Short mmCIF file of C-alpha atoms in Angstrom, two decimals:
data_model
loop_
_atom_site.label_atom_id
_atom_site.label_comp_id
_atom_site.label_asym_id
_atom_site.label_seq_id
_atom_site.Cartn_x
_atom_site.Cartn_y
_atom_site.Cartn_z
CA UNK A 139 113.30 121.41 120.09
CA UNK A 140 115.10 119.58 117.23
CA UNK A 141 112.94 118.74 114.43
CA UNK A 142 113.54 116.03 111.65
CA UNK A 143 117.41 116.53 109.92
CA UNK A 144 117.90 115.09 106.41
CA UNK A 145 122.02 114.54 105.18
CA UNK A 146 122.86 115.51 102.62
CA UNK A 147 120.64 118.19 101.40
CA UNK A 148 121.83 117.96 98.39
CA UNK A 149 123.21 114.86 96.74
CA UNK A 150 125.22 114.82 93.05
CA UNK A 151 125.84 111.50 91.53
CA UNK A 152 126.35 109.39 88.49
CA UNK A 153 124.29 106.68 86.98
CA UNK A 154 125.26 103.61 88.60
CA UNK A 155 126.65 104.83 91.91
CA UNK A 156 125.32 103.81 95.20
CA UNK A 157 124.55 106.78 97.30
CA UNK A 158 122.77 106.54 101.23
CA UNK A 159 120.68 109.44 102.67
CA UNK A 160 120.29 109.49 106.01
CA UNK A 161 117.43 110.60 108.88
CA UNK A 162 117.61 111.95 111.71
CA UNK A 163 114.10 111.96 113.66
CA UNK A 164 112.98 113.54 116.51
CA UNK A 165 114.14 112.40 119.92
CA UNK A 166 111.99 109.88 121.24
CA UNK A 167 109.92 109.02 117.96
CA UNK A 168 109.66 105.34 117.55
CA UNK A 169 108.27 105.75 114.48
CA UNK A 170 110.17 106.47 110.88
CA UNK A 171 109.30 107.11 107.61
CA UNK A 172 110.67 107.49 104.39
CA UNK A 173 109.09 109.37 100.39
CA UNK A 174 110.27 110.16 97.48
CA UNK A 175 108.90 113.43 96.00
CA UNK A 176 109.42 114.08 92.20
CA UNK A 177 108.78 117.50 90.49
CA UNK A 178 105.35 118.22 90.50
CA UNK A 179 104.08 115.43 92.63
CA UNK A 180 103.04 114.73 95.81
CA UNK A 181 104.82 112.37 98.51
CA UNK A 182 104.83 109.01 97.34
CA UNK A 183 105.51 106.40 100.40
CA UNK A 184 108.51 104.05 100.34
CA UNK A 185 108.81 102.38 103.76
CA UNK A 186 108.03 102.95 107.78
CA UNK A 187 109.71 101.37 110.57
CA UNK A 188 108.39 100.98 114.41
CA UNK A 189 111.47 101.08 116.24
CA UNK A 190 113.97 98.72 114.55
CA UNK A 191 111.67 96.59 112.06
CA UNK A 192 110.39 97.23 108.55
CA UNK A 193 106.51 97.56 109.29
CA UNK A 194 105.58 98.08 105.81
CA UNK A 195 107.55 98.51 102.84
CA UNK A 196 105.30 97.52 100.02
CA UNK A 197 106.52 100.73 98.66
CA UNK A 198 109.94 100.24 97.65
CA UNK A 199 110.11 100.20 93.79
CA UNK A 200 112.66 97.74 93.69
CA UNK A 201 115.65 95.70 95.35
CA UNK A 202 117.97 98.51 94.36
CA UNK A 203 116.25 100.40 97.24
CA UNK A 204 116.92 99.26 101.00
CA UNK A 205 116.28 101.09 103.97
CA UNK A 206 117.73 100.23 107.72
CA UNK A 207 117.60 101.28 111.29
CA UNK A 208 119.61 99.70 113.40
CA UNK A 209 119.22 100.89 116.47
CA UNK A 210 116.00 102.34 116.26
CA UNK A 211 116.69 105.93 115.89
CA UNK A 212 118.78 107.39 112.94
CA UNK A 213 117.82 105.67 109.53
CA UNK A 214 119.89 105.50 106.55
CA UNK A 215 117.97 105.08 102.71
CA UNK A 216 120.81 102.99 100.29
CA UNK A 217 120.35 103.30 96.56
CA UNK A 218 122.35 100.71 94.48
CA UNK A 219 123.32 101.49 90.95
CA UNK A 220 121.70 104.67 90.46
CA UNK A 221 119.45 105.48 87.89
CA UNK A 222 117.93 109.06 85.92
CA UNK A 223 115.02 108.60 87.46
CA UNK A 224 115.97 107.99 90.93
CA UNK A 225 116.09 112.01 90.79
CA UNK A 226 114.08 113.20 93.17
CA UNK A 227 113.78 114.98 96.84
CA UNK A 228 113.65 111.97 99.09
CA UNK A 229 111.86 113.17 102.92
CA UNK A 230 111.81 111.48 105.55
CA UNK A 231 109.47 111.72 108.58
CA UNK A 232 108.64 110.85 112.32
CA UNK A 233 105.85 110.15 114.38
CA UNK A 234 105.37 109.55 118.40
CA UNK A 235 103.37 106.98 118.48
CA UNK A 236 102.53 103.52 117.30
CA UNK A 237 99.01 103.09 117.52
CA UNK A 238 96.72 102.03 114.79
CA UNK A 239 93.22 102.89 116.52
CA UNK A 240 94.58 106.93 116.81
CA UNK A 241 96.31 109.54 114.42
CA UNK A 242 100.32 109.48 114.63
CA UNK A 243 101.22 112.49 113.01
CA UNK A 244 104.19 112.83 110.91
CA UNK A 245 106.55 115.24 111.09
CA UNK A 246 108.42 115.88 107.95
CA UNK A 247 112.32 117.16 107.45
CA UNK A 248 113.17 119.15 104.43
CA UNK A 249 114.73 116.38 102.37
CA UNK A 250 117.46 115.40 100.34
CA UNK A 251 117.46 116.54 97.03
CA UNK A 252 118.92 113.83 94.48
CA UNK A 253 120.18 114.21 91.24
CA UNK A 254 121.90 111.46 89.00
CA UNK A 255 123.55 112.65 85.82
CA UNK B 805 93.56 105.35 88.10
CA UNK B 806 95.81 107.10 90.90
CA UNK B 807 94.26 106.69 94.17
CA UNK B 808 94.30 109.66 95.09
CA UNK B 809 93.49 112.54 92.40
CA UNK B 810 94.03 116.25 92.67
CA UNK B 811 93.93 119.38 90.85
CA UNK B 812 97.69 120.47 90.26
CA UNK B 813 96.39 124.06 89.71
CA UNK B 814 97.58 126.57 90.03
CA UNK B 815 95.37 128.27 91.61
CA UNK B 816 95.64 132.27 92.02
CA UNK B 817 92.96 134.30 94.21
CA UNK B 818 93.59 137.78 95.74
CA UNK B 819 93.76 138.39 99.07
CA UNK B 820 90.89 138.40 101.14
CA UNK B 821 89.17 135.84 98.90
CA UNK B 822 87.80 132.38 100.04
CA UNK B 823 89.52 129.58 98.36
CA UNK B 824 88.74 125.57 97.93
CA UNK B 825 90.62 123.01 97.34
CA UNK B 826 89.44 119.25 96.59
CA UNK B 827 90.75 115.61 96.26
CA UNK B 828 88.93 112.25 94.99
CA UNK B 829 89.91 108.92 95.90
CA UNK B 830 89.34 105.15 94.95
CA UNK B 831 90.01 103.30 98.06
CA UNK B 832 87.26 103.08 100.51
CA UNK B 833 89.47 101.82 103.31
CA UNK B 834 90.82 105.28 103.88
CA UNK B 835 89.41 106.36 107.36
CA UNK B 836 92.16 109.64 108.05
CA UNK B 837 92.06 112.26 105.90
CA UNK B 838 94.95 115.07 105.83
CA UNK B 839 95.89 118.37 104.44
CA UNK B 840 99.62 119.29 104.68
CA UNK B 841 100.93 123.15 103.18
CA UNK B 842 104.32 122.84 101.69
CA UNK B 843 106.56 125.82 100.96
CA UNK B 844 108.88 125.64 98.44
CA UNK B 845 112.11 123.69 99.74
CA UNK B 846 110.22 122.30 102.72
CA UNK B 847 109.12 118.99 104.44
CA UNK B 848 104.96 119.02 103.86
CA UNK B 849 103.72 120.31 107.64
CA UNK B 850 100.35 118.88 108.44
CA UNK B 851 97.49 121.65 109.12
CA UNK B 852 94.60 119.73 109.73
CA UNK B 853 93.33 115.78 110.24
CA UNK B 854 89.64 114.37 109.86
CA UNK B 855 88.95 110.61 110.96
CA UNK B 856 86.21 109.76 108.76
CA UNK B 857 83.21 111.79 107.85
CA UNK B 858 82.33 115.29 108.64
CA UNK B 859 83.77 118.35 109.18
CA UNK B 860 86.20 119.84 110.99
CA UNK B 861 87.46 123.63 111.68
CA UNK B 862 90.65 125.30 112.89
CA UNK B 863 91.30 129.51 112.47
CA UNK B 864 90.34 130.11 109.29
CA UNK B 865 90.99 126.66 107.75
CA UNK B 866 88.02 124.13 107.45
CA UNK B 867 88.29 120.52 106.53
CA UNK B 868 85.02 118.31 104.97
CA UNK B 869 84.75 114.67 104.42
CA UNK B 870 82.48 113.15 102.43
CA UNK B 871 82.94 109.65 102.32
CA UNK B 872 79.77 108.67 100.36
CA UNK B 873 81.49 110.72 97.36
CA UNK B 874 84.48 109.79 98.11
CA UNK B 875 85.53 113.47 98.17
CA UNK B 876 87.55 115.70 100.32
CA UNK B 877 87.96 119.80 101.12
CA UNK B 878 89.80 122.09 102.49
CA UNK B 879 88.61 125.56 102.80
CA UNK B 880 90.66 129.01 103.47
CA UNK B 881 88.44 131.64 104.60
CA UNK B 882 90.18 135.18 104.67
CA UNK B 883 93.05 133.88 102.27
CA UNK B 884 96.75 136.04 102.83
CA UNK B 885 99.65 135.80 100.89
CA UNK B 886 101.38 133.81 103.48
CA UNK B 887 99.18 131.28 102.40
CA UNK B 888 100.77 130.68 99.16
CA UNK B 889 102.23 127.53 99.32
CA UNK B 890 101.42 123.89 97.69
CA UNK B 891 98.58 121.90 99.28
CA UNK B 892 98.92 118.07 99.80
CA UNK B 893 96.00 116.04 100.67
CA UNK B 894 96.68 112.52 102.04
CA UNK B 895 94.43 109.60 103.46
CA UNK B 896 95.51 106.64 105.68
CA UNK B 897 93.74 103.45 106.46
CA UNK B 898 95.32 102.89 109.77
CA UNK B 899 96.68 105.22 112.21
CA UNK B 900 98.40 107.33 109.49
CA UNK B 901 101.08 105.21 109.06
CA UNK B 902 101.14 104.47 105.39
CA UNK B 903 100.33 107.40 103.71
CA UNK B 904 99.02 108.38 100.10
CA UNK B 905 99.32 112.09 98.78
CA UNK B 906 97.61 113.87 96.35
CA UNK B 907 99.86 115.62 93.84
CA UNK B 908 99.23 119.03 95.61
CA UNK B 909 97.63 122.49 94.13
CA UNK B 910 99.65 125.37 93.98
CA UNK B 911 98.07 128.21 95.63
CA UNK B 912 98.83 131.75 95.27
CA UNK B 913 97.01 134.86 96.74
CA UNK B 914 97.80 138.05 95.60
CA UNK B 915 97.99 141.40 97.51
#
């Protein structure tokens, strides 16, 4: 089956553009999440949703990131007023399940790969 | 203090050899413990999951918790070249929702 699909897979911009990358997860997968991977580094978490809601998203650096889902499937990542070091791959990634008490593992797309000049 | 710390590498072995690979970590609320293989230009794909202490084995991949240490393992027995790749370990304190990743070791085994 389908796995996780990532557009664009490769994103050009300027400093100061807004740019949105968008998620496609696996049919069925309630949950969504997104990370931002810089050269060298491992995945560093942004936000999840379950379903339609923001569960957690203590890990948004700041309010020029915003992530929705609005109908509980395909998620879109918005970046306002770009910045050098917004350059990175951004992955996103689904899981099956919602519950705490067992492991929901998260199936990962190949990413978008961001630049800003 | 990250977290999460591991050795970037990388890390070259020949074929055949046996090869480990370790994280630390700071935060004693982590219960799931992961290792995920990345290829270059690839999503991380999880390989194996621990919840809590102990150890756990799969082919020729074995995973160790040690939560007294605060220390995690992964261990390729029989290493191949296919196994080249970048390692991410990555602990949870729920159901692996919110996850934190190590920076990853770059593996390479030679033929």
């Amino acid at each position: 089956g389908a796995g996780v699909s990532q557009t664009p897979s490769n994103k050009v911009t300027e400093k100061g553009k807004y740019v949105e990358l968008r998620c496609d997860p696996i049919s069925g997968h309630t949950a969504l999440y997104w990370y931002r991977q810089s050269l060298g580094q491992g995945p560093e978490f942004l936000i999840y949703f379950q379903g339609t809601g923001a569960a957690d998203d203590s890990g948004l650096p700041n309010d020029r990131f915003f992530a929705v889902r609005p109908e509980g499937s395909v998620s879109t990542l918005k970046i306002q007023r770009t910045e050098r070091g917004d350059s990175a791959v951004y992955l996103c990634a689904s899981s099956s399940t919602t519950v705490a008490s067992s492991y929901n593992e998260q199936f990962f797309g190949p990413g978008t790969r961001l630049t800003v000049l | 203090q990250k977290e999460v710390e591991q050795d970037p590498g990388p890390l070259s072995v020949p074929e055949g050899a046996i090869v480990s690979l370790n994280c630390t970590y700071s935060n004693s609320a982590f219960q799931y413990f992961m290792w995920y293989r990345q290829y270059s230009r690839k999503g991380p794909e999880l390989l194996m999951y621990t919840y809590s202490s102990g150890n756990k084995e799969d082919g020729r991949f074995t995973a160790q918790v040690d939560k007294s240490s605060k220390y995690i393992s992964l261990f390729i027995r029989d290493s191949q070249p296919s196994d080249s790749a970048t390692y991410l370990c990555a602990m949870s304190n729920t159901g692996g929702f919110k996850t934190i990743f190590g920076a990853g070791t770059r593996l390479f085994v030679k033929a």
